[in-house]
Tab-separated table of C-alpha atoms and ligand atoms in Angstrom:
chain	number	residue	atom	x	y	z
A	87	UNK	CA	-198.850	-5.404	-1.745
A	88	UNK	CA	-195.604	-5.763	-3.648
A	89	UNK	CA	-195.280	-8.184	-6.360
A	90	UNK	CA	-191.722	-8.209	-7.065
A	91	UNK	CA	-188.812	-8.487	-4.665
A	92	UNK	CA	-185.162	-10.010	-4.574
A	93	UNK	CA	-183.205	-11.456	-1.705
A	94	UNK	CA	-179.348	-11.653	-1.392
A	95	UNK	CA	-177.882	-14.870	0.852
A	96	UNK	CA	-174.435	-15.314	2.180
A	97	UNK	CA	-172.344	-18.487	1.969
A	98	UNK	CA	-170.091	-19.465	5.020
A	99	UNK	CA	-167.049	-21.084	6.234
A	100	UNK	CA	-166.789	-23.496	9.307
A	101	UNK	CA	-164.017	-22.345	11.170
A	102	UNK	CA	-164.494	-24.961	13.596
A	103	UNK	CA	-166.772	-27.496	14.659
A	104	UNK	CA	-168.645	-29.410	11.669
A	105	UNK	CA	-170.515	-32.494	12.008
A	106	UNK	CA	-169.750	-32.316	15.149
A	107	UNK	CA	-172.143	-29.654	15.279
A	108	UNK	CA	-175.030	-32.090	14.106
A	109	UNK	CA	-174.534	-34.170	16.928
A	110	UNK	CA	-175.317	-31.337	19.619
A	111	UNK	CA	-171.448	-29.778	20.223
A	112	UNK	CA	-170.048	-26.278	19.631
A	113	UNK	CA	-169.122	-24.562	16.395
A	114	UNK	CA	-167.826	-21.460	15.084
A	115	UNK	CA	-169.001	-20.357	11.536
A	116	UNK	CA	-168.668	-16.992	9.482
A	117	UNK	CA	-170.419	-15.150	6.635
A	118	UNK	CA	-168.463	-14.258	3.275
A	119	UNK	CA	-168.754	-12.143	0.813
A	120	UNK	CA	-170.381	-14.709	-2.144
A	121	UNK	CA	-174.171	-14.871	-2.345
A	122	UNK	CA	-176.836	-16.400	-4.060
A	123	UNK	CA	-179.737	-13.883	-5.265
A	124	UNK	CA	-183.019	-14.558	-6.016
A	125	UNK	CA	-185.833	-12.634	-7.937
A	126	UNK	CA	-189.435	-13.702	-6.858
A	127	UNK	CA	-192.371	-12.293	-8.867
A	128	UNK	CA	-195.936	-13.198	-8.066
A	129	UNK	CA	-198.105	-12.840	-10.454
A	130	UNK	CA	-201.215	-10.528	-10.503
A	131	UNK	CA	-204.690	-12.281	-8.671
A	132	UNK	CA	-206.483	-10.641	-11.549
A	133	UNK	CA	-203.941	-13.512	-13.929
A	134	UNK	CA	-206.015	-16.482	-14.435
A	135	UNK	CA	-205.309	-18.976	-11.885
A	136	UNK	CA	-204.018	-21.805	-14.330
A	137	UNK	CA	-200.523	-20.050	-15.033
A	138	UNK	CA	-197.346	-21.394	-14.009
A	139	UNK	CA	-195.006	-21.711	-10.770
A	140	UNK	CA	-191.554	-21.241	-12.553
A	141	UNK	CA	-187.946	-22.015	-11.078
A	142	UNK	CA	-185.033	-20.476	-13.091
A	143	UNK	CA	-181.565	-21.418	-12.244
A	144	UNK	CA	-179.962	-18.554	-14.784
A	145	UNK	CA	-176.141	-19.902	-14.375
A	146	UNK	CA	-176.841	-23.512	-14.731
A	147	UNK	CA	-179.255	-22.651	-17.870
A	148	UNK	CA	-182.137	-24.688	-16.216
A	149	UNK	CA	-186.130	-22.992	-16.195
A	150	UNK	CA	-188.429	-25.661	-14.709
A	151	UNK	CA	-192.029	-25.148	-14.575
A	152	UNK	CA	-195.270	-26.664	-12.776
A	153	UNK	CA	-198.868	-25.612	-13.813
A	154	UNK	CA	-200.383	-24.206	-10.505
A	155	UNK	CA	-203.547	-26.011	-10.776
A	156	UNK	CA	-201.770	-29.619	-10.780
A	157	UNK	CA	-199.628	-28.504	-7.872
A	158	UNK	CA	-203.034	-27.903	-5.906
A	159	UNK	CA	-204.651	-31.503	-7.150
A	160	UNK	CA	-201.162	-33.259	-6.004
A	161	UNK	CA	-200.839	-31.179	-2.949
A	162	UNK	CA	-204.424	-30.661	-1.853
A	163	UNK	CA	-204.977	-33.657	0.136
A	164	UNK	CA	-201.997	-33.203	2.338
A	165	UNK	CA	-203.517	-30.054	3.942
A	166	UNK	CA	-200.820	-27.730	3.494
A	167	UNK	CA	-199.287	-25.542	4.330
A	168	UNK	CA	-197.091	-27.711	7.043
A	169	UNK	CA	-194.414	-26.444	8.869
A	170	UNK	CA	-192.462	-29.230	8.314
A	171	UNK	CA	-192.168	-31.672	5.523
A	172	UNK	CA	-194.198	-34.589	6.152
A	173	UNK	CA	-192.895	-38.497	4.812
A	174	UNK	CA	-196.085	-37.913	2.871
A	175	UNK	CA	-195.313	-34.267	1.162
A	176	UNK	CA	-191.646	-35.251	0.533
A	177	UNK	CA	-193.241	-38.513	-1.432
A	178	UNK	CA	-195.279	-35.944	-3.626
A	179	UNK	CA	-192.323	-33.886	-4.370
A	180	UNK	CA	-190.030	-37.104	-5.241
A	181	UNK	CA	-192.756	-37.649	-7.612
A	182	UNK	CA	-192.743	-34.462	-9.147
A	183	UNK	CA	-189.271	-33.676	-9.222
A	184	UNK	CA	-188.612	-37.086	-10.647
A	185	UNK	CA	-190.901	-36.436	-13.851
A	186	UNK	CA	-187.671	-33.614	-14.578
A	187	UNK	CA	-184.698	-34.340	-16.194
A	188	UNK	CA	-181.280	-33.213	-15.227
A	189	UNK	CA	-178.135	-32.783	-16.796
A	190	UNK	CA	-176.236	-36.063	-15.761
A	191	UNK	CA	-173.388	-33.632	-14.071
A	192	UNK	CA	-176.047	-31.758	-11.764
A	193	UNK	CA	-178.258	-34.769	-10.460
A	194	UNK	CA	-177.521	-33.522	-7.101
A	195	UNK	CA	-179.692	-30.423	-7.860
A	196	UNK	CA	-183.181	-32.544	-7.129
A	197	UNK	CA	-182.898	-31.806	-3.680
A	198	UNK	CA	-182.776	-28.068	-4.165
A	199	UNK	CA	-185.220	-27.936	-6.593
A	200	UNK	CA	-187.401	-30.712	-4.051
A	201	UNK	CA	-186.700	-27.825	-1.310
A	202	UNK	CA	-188.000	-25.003	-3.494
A	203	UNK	CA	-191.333	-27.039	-4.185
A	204	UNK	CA	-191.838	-27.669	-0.525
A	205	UNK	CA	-190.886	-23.854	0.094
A	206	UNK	CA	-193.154	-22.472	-2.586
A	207	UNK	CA	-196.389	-24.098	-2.026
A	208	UNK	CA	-196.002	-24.052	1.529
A	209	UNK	CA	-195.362	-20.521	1.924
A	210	UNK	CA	-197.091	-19.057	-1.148
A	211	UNK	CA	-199.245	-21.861	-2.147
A	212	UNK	CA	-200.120	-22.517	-5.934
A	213	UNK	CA	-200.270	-18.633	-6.725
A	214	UNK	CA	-198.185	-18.604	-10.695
A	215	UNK	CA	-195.150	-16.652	-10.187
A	216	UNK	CA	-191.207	-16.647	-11.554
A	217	UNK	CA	-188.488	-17.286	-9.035
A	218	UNK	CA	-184.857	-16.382	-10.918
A	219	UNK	CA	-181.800	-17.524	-8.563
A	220	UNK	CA	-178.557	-17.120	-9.630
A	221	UNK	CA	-175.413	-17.663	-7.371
A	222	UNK	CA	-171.498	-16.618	-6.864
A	223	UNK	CA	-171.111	-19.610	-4.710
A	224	UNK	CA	-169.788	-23.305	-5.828
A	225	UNK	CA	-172.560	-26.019	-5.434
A	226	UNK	CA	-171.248	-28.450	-3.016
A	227	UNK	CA	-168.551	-27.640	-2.006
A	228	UNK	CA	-168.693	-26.695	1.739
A	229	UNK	CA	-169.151	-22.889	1.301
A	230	UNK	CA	-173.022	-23.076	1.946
A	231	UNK	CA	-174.689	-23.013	-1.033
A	232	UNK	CA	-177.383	-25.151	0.003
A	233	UNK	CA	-178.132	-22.964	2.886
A	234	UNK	CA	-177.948	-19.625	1.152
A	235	UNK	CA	-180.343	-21.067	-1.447
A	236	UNK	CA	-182.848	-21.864	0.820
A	237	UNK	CA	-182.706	-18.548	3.185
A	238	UNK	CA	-182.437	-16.167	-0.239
A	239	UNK	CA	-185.251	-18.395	-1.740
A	240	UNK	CA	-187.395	-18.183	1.729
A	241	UNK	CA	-187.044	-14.553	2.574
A	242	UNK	CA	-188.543	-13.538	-1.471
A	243	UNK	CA	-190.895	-16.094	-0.817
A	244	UNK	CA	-192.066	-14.798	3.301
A	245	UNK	CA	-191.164	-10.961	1.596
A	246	UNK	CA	-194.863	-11.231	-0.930
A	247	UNK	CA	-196.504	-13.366	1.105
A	248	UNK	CA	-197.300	-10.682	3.459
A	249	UNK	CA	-195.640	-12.752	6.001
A	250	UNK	CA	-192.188	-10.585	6.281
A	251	UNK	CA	-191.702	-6.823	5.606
A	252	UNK	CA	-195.934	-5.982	5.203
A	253	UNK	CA	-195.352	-2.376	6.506
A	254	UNK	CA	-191.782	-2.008	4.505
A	255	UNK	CA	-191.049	1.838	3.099
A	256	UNK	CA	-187.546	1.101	2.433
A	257	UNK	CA	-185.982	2.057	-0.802
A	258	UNK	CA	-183.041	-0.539	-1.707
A	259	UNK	CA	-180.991	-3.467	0.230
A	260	UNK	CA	-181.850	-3.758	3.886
A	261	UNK	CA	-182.146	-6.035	6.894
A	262	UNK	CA	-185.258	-7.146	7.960
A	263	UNK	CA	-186.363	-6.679	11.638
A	264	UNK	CA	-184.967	-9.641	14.164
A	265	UNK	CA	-188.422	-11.509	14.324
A	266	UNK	CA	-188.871	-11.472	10.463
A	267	UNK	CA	-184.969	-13.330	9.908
A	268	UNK	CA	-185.743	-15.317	12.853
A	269	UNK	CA	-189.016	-16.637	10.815
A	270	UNK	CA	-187.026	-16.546	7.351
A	271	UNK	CA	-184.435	-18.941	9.337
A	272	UNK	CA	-187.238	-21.704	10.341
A	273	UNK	CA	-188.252	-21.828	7.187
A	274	UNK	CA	-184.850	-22.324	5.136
A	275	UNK	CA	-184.507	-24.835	7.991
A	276	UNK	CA	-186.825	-27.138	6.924
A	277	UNK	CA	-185.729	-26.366	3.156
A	278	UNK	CA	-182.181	-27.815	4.369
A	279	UNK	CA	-183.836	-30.768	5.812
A	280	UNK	CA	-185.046	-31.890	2.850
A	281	UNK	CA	-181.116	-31.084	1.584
A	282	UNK	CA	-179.247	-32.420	4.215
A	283	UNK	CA	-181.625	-34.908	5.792
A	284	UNK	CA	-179.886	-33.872	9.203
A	285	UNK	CA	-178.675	-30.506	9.420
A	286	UNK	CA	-177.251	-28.420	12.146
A	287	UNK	CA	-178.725	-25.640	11.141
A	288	UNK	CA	-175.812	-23.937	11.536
A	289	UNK	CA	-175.170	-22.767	7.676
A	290	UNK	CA	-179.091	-21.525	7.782
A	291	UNK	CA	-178.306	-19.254	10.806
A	292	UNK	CA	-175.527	-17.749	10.136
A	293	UNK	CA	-176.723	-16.971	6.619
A	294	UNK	CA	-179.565	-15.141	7.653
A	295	UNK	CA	-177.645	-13.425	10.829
A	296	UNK	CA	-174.107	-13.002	8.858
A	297	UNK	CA	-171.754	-11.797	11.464
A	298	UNK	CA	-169.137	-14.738	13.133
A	299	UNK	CA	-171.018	-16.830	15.663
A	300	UNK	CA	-170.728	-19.648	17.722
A	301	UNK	CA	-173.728	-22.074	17.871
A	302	UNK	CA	-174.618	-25.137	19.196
A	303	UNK	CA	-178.072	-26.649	19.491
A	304	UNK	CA	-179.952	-24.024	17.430
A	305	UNK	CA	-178.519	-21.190	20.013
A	306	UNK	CA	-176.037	-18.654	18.306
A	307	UNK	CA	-173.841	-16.216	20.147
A	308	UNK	CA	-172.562	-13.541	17.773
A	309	UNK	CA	-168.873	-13.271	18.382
A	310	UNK	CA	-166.698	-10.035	17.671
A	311	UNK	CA	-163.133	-10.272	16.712
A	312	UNK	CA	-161.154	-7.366	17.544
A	313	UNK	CA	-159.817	-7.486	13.951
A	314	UNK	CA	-160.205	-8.712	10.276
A	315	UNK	CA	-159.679	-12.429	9.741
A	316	UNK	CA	-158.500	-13.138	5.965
A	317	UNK	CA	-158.476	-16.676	4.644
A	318	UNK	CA	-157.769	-18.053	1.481
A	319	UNK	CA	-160.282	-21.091	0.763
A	320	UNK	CA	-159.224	-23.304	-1.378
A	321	UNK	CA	-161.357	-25.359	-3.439
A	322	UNK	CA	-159.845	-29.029	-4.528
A	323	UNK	CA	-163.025	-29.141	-7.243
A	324	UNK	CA	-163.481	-32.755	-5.864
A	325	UNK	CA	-167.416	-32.565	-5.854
A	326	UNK	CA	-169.208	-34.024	-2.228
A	327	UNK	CA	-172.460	-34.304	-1.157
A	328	UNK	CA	-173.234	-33.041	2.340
A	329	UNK	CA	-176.122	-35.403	3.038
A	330	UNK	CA	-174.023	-38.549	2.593
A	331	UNK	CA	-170.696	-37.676	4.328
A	332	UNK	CA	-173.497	-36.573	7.386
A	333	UNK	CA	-174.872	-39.888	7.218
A	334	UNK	CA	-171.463	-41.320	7.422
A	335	UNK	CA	-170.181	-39.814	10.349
A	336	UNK	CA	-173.316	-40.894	11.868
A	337	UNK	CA	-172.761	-44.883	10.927
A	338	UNK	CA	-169.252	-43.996	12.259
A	339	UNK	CA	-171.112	-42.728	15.632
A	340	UNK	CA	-172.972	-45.711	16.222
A	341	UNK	CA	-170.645	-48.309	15.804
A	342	UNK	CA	-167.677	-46.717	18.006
A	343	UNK	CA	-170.116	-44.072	20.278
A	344	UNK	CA	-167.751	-43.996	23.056
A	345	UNK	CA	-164.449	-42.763	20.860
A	346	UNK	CA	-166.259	-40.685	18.782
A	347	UNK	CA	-168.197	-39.483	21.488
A	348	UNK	CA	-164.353	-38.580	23.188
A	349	UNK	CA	-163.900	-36.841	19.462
A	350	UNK	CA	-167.076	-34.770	19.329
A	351	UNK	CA	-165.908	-33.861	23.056
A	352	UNK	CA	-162.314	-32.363	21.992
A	353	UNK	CA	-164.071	-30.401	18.994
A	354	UNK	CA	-166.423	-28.455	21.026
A	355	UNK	CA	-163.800	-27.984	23.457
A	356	UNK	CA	-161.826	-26.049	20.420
A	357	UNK	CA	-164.821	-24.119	19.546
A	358	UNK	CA	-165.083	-22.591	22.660
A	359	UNK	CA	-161.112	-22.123	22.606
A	360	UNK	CA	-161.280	-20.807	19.270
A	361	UNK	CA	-164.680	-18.493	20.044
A	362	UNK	CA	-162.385	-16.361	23.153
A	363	UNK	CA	-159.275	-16.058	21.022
A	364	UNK	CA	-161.184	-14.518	18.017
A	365	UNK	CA	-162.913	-12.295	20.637
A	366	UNK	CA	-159.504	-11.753	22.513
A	367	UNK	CA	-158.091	-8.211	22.191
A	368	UNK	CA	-154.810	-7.495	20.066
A	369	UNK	CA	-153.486	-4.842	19.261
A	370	UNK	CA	-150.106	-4.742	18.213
A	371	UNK	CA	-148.126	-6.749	15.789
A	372	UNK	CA	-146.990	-8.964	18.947
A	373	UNK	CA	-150.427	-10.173	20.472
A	374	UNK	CA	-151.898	-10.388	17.048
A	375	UNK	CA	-149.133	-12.896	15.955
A	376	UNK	CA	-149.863	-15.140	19.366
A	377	UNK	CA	-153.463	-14.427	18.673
A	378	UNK	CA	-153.217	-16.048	15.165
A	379	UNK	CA	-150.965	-18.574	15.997
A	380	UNK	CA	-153.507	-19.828	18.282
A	381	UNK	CA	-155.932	-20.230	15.793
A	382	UNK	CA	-153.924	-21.617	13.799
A	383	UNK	CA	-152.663	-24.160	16.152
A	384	UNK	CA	-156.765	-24.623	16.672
A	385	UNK	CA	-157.900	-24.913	13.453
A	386	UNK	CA	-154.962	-27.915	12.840
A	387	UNK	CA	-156.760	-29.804	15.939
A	388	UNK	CA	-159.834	-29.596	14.923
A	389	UNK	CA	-158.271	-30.613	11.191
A	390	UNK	CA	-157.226	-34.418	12.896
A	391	UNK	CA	-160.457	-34.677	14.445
A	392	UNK	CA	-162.536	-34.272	11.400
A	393	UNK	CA	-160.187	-37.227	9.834
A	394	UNK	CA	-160.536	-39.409	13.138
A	395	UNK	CA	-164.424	-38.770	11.398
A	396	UNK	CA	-163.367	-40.144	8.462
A	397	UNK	CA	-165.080	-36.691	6.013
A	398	UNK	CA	-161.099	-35.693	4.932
A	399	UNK	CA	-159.654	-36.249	1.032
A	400	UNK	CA	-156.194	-36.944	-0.735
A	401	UNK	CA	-157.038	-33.790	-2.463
A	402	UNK	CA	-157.425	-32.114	1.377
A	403	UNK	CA	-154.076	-33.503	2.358
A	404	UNK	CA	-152.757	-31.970	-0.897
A	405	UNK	CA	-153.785	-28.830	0.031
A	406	UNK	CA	-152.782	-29.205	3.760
A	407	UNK	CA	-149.175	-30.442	2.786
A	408	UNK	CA	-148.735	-27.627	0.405
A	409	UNK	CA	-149.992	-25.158	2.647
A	410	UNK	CA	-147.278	-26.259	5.862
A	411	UNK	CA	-144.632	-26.156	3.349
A	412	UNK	CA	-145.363	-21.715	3.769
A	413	UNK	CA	-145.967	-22.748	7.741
A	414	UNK	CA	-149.365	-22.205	6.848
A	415	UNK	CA	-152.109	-23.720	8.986
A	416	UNK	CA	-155.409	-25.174	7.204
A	417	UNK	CA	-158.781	-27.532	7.658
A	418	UNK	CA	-161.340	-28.869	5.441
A	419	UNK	CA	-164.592	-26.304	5.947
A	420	UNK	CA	-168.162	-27.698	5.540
A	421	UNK	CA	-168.754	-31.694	4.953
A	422	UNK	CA	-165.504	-32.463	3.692
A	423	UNK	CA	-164.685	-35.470	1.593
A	424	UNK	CA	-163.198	-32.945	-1.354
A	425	UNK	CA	-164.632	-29.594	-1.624
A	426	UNK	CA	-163.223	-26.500	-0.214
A	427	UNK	CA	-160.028	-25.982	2.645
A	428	UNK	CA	-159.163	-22.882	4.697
A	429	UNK	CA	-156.077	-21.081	5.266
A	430	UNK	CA	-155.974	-18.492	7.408
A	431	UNK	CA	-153.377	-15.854	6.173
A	432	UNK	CA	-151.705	-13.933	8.942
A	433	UNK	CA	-152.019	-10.215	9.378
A	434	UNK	CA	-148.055	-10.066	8.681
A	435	UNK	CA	-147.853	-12.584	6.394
A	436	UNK	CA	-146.412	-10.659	3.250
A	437	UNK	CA	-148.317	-10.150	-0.180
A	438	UNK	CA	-145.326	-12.187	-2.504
A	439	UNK	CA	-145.956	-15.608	0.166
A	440	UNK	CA	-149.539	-15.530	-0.667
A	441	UNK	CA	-148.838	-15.438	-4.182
A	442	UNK	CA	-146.754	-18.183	-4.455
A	443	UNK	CA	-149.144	-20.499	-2.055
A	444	UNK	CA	-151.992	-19.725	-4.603
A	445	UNK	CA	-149.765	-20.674	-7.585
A	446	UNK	CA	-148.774	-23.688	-6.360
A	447	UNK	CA	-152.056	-24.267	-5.333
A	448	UNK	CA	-153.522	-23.582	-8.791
A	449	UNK	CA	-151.059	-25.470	-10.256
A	450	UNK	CA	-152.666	-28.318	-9.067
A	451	UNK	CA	-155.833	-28.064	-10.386
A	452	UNK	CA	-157.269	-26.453	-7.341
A	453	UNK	CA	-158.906	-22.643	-7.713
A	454	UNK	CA	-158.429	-19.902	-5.122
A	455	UNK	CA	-159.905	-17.164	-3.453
A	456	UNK	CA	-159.370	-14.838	-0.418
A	457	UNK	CA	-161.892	-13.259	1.613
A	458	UNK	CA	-162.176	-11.624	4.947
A	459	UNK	CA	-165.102	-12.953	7.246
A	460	UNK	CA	-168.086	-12.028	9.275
A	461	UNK	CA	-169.812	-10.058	6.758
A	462	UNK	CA	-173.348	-9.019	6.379
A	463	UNK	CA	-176.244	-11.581	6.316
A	464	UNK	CA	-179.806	-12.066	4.579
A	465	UNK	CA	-180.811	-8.781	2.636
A	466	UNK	CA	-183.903	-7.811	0.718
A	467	UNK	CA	-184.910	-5.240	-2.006
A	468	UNK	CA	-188.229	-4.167	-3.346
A	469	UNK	CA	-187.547	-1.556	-5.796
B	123	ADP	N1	-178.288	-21.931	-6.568
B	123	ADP	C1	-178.817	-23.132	-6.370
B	123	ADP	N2	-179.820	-23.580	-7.159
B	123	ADP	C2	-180.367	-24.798	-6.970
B	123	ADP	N3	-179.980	-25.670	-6.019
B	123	ADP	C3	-178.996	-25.279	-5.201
B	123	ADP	C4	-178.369	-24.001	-5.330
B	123	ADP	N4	-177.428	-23.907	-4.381
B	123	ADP	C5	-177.451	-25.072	-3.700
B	123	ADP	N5	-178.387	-25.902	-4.179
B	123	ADP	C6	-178.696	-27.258	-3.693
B	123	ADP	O1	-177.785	-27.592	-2.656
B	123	ADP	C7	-176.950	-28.710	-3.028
B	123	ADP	C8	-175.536	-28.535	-2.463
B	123	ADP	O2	-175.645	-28.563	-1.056
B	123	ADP	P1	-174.596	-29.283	-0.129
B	123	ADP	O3	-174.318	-30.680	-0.586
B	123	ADP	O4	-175.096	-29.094	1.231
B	123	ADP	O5	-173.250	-28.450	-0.338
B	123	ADP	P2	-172.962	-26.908	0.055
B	123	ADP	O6	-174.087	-26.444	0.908
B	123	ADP	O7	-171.672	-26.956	0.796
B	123	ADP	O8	-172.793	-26.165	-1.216
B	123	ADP	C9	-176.983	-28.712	-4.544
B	123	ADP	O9	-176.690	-29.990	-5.076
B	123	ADP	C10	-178.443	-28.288	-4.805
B	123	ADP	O10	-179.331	-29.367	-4.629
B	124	PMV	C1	-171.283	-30.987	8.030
B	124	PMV	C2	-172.107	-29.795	8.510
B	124	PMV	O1	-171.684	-29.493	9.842
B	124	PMV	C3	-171.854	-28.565	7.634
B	124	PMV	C4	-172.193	-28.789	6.194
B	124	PMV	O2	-171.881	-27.650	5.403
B	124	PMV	P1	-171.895	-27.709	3.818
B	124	PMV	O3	-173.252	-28.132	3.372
B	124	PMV	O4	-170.853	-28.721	3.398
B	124	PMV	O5	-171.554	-26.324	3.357
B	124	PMV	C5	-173.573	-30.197	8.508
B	124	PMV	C6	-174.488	-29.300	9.349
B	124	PMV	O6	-174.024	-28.676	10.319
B	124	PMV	O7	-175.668	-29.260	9.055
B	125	MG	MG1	-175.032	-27.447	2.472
């Protein structure tokens, strides 16, 4: 059995549908081309058993480390491993994550760290070993980092256990079988629970699938566009927690169900919209023009409805009013409340507009980047 493997994890945008999505309605998400990597290596049976259970986060400069043999005395009475995080489990992992200390800047990273302590012992168990993840993506900030952490950190984690990839004699990156990601996505479900508190599920799936798809309810539909889709995403630095702007939309929910019911209503309606245009065909410069100006028009909807939600920013609007100044459609992408905004950047749009857009842009403060979408998804490497 291997002992050392690494995982690669795409982030993604929300091209239409967030929160929304939690509550049960349609959304459309894509892959992109920033990851987060993890190394996982288990050490040897023949190591003594008291060695360590190690979590390295390389670009923050953080190691943290638990002796296995207290992680079994804490953990031993809760019976694990559990397929979901129990009130109980997540009370030993408060306690355990609580004894570490954090930079004052990345407090937010307890929950990742609490979601690689449930992952770990559930899935390996007290075994000593070194997980390394490093990461292109932006923590919070609505490209996905918290679900590319926990698929990446999964799949190394499923990939020694045995669990994943036993009979693997493939040299370099590859894609694991459709039953092996569908197990890797379970568990970097539960990892975002502990995250999130109530996620979709959404930014778990379509990091371990890639592709574009449209989901609702925990069923994807992988959608194909009949040609690249380049956005610039923008992101306004304004840092946002996903769990709390969830929660919010939720207090919004129950105390006016009926509009916001009406609200959730109209987005899934432009999630289906927006799933047959991308899928529509065009192919000259004619229906490719109406086919992004559609999307545009779409993705400005669905924009208002996530402020009737009450999850946009001033630093949003900044971005949204700079962007219409070009005639340049955009939306928040993820939780909201600051983070990151799309653009989408037409096919004909020339090379000189988009320069300008990201100068003014960066002039504010903001930092941009363009990428095309519906890249690959969860990828794994022994050698
Ligand atoms: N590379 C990473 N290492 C450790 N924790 C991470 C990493 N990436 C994400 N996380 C966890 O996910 C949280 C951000 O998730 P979230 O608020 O959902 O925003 P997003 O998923 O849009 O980046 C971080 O505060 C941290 O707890
Ligand atoms: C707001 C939501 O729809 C997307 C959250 O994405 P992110 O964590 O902000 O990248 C939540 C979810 O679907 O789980
Ligand atoms: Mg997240």
């Amino acid at each position: 059995m291997a002992l050392e493997v690494r995982a690669r994890a795409p982030g993604k945008i929300i091209l239409s549908g967030e929160h929304a999505v939690v509550h049960g309605f349609t959304a459309v998400a894509a892959a992109i081309d920033l990851h987060t990597y993890v190394y996982f290596r288990l050490h040897s049976t023949s190591d003594n058993d008291d060695g360590l259970v190690e979590l390295e986060l390389k670009d923050l400069g953080l190691v943290f480390s638990w002796p296995s043999q207290r992680l079994r005395e804490m953990f031993s009475e809760l019976g694990l491993p559990s397929k979901t995080c129990s009130p109980e489990c997540l009370k030993v992992i408060t306690s355990l994550v609580e004894e570490l200390s954090f930079p004052e800047a990345k407090i937010g990273l307890s929950s990742g760290v609490s979601a690689f302590l449930y992952l770990y012992t559930s899935i390996i168990g007290y075994r000593p070993g070194k997980v390394r993840v490093t990461s292109d993506l932006p923590l919070g900030s609505g490209l996905g980092s918290s679900a590319s952490f926990c698929v990446s950190v999964s799949a190394a984690l499923l990939a020694l256990s045995g669990a994943v990839c036993a009979d693997n004699q493939q040299k370099g990156w590859f894609v694991m079988r459709e039953n092996e990601l569908e197990l890797v996505n379970k568990w970097a479900f539960q990892g975002e629970r502990i995250i999130h508190g109530k996620p979709s599920g959404i930014d778990n799936t379509v990091s371990t699938f890639g592709s574009m798809i449209m989901f609702r309810l925990s069923e994807l539909t992988r959608l194909k566009s009949s040609g690249p889709i380049r956005m610039l995403i923008t992101n306004t630095k304004v840092g946002r927690n996903t769990k709390a702007l969830v929660a919010g939309v939720s207090e919004r929910t129950q105390r006016h169900p009926d509009a916001m019911a009406a609200v959730f209503t109209a987005v899934d309606s432009i999630s289906k919209e927006l799933s047959d245009v991308i899928q529509s065909a065009a192919h000259d410069d004619v229906s490719i023009t109406a086919k992004e100006e559609k999307l545009e028009e779409l993705m400005e909807m669905n924009q208002g409805l996530l402020q009737c939600m009450g999850v946009s920013h001033a630093s949003i609007e900044t971005v949204l009013r700079t962007t219409l100044r070009y005639k340049l459609a955009s939306k928040l992408t993820g939780a909201g409340g600051g983070g990151c905004v799309l653009t989408l950047l037409p096919t004909l749009l020339p090379s000189t507009i988009v320069d300008k857009v990201i100068s003014e842009l960066e002039a504010c403060g903001f930092q941009c980047l363009k990428v095309e979408v519906g890249g690959k998804g969860l990828e794994v490497c022994f050698t």
